[in-house]
mmCIF file of C-alpha atoms and ligand atoms in Angstrom:
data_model
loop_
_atom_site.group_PDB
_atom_site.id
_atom_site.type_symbol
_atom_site.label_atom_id
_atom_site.label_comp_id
_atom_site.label_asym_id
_atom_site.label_seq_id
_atom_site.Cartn_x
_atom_site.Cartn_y
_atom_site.Cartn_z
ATOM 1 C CA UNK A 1 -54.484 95.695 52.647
ATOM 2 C CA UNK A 2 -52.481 96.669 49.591
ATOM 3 C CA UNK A 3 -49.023 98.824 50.091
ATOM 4 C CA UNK A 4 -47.905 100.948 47.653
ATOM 5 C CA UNK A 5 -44.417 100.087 45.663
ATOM 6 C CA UNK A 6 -41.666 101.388 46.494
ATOM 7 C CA UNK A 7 -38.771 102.908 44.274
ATOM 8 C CA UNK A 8 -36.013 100.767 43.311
ATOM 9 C CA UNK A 9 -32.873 102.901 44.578
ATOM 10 C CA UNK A 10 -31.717 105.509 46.821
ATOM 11 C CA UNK A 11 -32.830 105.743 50.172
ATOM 12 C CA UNK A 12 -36.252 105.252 51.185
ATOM 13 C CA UNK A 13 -38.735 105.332 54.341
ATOM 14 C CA UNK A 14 -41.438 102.902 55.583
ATOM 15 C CA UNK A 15 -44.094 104.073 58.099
ATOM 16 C CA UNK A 16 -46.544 101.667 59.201
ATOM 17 C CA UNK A 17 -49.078 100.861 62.188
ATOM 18 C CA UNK A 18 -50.128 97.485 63.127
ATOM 19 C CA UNK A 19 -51.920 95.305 66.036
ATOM 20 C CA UNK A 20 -49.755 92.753 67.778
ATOM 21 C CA UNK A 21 -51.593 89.331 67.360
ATOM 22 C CA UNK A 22 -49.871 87.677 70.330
ATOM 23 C CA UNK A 23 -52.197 88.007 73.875
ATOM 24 C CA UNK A 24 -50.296 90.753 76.312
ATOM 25 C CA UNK A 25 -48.565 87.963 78.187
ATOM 26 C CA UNK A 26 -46.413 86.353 75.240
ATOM 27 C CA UNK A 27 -46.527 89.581 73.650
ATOM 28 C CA UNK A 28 -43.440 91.120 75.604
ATOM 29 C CA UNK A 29 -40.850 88.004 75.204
ATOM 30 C CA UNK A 30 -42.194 87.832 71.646
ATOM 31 C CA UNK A 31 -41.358 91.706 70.828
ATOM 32 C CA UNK A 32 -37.600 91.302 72.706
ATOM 33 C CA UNK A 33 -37.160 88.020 70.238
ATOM 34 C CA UNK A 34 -38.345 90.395 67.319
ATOM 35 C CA UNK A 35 -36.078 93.486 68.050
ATOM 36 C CA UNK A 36 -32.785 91.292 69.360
ATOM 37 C CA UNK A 37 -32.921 89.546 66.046
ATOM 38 C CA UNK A 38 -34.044 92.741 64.019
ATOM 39 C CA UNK A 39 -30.923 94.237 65.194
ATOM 40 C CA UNK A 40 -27.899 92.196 63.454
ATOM 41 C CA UNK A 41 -30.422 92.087 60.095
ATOM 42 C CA UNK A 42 -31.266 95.216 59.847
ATOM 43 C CA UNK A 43 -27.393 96.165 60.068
ATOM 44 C CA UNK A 44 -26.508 93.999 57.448
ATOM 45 C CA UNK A 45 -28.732 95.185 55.246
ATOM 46 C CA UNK A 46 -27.605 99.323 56.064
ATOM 47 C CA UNK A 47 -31.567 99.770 57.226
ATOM 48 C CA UNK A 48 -32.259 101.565 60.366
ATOM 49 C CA UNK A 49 -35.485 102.434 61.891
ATOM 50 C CA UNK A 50 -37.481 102.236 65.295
ATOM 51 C CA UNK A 51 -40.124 100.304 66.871
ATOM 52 C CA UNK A 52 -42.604 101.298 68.914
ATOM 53 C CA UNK A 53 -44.941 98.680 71.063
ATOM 54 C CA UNK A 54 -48.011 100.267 73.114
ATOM 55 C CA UNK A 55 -48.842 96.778 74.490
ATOM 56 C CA UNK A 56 -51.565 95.815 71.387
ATOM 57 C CA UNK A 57 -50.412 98.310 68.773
ATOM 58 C CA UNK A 58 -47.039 98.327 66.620
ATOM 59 C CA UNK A 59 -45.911 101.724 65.315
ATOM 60 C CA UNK A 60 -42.399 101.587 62.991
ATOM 61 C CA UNK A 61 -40.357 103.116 60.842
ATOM 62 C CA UNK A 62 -37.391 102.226 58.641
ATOM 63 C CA UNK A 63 -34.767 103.503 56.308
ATOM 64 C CA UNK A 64 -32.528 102.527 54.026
ATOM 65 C CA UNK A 65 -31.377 101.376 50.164
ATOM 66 C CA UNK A 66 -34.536 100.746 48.572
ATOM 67 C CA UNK A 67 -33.901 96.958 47.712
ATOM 68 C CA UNK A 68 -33.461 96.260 51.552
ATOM 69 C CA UNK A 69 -36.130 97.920 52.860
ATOM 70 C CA UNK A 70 -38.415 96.139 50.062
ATOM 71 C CA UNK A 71 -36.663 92.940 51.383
ATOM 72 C CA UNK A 72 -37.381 93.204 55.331
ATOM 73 C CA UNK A 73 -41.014 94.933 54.737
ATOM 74 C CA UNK A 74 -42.085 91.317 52.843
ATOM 75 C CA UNK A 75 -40.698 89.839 55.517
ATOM 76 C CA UNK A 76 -42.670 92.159 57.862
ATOM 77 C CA UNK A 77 -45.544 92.038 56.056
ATOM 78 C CA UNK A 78 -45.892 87.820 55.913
ATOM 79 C CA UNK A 79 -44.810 88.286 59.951
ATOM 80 C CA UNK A 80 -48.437 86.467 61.759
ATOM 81 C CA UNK A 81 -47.385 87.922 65.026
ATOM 82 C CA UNK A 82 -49.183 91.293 63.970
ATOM 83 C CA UNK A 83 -51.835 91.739 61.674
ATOM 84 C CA UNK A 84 -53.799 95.074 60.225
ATOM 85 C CA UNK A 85 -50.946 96.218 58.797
ATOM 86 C CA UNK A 86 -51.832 100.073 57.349
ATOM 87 C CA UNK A 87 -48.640 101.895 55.773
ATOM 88 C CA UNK A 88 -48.785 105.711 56.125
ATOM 89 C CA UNK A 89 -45.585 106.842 54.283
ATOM 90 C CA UNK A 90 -43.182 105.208 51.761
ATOM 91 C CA UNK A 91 -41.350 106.706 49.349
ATOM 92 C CA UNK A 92 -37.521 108.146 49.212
ATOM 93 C CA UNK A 93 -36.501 110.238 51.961
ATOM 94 C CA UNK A 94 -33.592 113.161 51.766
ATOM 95 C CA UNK A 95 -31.632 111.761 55.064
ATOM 96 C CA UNK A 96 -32.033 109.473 58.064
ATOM 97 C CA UNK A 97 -33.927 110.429 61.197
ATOM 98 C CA UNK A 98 -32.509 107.556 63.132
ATOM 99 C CA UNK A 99 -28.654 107.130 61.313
ATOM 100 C CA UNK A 100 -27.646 105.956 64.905
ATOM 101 C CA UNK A 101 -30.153 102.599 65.766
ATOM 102 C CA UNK A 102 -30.667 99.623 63.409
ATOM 103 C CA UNK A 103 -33.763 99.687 65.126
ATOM 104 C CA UNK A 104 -34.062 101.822 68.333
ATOM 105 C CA UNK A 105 -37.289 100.137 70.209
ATOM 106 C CA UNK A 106 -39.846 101.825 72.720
ATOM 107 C CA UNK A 107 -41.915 99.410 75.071
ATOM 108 C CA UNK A 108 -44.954 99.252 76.715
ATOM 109 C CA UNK A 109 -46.057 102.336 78.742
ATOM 110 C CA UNK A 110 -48.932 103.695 79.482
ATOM 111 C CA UNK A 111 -47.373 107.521 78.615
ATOM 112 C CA UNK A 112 -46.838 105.709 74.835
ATOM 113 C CA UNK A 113 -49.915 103.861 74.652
ATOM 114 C CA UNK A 114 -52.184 107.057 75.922
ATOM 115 C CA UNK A 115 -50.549 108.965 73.487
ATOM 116 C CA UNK A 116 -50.323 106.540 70.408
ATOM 117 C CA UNK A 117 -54.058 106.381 70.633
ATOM 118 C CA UNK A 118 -54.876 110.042 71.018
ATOM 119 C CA UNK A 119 -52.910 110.047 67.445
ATOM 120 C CA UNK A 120 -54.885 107.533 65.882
ATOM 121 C CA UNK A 121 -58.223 108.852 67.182
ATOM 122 C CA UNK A 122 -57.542 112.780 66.262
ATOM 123 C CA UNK A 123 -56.972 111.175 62.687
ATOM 124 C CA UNK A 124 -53.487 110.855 61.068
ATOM 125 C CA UNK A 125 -52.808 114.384 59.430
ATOM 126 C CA UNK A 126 -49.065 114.309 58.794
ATOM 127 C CA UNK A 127 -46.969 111.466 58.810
ATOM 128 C CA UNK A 128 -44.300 113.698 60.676
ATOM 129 C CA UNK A 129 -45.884 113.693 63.430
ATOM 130 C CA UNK A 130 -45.740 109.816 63.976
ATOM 131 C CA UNK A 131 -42.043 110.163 63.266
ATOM 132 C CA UNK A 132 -41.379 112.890 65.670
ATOM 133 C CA UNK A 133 -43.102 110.810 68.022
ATOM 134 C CA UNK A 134 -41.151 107.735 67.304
ATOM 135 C CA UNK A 135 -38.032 109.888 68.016
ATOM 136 C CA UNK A 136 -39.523 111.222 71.540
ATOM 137 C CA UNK A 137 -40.573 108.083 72.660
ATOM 138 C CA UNK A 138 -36.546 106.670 71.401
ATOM 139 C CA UNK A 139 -34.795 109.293 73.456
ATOM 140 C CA UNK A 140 -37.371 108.877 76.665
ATOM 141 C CA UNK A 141 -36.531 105.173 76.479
ATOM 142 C CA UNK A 142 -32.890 105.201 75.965
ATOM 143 C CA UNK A 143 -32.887 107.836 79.030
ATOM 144 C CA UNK A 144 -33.989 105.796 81.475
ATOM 145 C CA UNK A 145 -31.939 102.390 80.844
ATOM 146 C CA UNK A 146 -29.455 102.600 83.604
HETATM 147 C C1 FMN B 201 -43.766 94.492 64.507
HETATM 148 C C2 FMN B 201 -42.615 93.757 63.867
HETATM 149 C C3 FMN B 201 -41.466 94.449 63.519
HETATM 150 C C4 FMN B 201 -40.380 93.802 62.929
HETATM 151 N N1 FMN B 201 -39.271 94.504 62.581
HETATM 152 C C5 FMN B 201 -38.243 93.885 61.966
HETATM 153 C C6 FMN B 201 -37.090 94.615 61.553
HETATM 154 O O1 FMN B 201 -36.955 95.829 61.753
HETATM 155 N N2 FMN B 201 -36.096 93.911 60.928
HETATM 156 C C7 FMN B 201 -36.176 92.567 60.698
HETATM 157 O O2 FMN B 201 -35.253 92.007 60.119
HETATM 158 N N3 FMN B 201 -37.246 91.856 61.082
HETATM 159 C C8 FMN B 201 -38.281 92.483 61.718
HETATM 160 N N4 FMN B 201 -39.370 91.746 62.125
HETATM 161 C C9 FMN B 201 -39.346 90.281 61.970
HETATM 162 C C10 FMN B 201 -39.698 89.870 60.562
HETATM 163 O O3 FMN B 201 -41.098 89.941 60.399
HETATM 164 C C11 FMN B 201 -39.200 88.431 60.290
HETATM 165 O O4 FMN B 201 -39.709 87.538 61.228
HETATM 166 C C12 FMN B 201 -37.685 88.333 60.313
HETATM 167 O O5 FMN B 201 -37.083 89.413 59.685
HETATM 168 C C13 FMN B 201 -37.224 87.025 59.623
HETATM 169 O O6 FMN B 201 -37.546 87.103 58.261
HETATM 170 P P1 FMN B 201 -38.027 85.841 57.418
HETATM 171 O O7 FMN B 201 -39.193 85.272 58.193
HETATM 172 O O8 FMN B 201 -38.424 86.394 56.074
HETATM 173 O O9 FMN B 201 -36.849 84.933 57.386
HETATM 174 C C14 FMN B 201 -40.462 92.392 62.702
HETATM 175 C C15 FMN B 201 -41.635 91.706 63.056
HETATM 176 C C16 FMN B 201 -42.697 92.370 63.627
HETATM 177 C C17 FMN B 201 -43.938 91.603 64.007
#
């Protein structure tokens, strides 16, 4: 899978899908490891984003200065706890959609998964859609921790 290049400076978005590698049992711990240690990086490196996990598929976005979003996605990219990794935007963005979270995170429901794969299976038409989505599914999380 090749990813385009992305532009040098300024601020700039990565969208991507991927399946989790890990079986459903390690999966969870794995993901909490992944987002407690995203969170100081992604701070020092001005990037913020969010992840979403159905339970087998990855869904996340990120934005920041160019050079650190090209640094964390090879890091992404060479991660082996995921694999079909298919990028649907990147490119420089006007603002931030999530200025708050280094990386606000959505778990495992079955409300997410049902509709993650309704998305996928209607066909992708507008990357703005998954990043709305992203945002619903942040605000319905973040709601219900006590
Ligand atoms: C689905 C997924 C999302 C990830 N998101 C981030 C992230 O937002 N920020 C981050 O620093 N690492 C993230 N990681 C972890 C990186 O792939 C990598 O393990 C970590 O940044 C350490 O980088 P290094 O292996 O290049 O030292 C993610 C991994 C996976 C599988």
């Amino acid at each position: 899978m090749t990813h385009p290049p992305l532009q040098r400076s300024g601020l700039v978005g990565w969208l991507y899908a991927s399946r989790c590698a890990l079986p459903l049992v390690w999966a969870q711990r794995a993901v909490d490891d992944i987002v407690e240690k995203s969170i100081p990086r992604n701070a020092a490196l001005d990037v913020t984003g969010a992840l979403l996990f159905t339970g087998s598929r990855f869904v996340q976005f990120l934005e920041g200065p160019a050079q650190s979003i090209a640094t964390i996605r090879q890091s992404i990219l060479a991660d082996r706890r995921h694999h079909d990794i298919v990028t649907f935007l990147s490119g420089s963005r006007a603002e931030r959609v999530f200025s708050n979270w280094s990386l606000a995170y959505a778990g495992p429901s079955l409300f997410v998964a049902d509709k993650v794969e309704n998305l996928f299976h209607a066909g992708i038409k507008n990357t703005n859609e998954i990043i709305d989505l992203l945002e619903q599914f942040v605000i319905i999380a973040q709601a219900d921790k006590p």
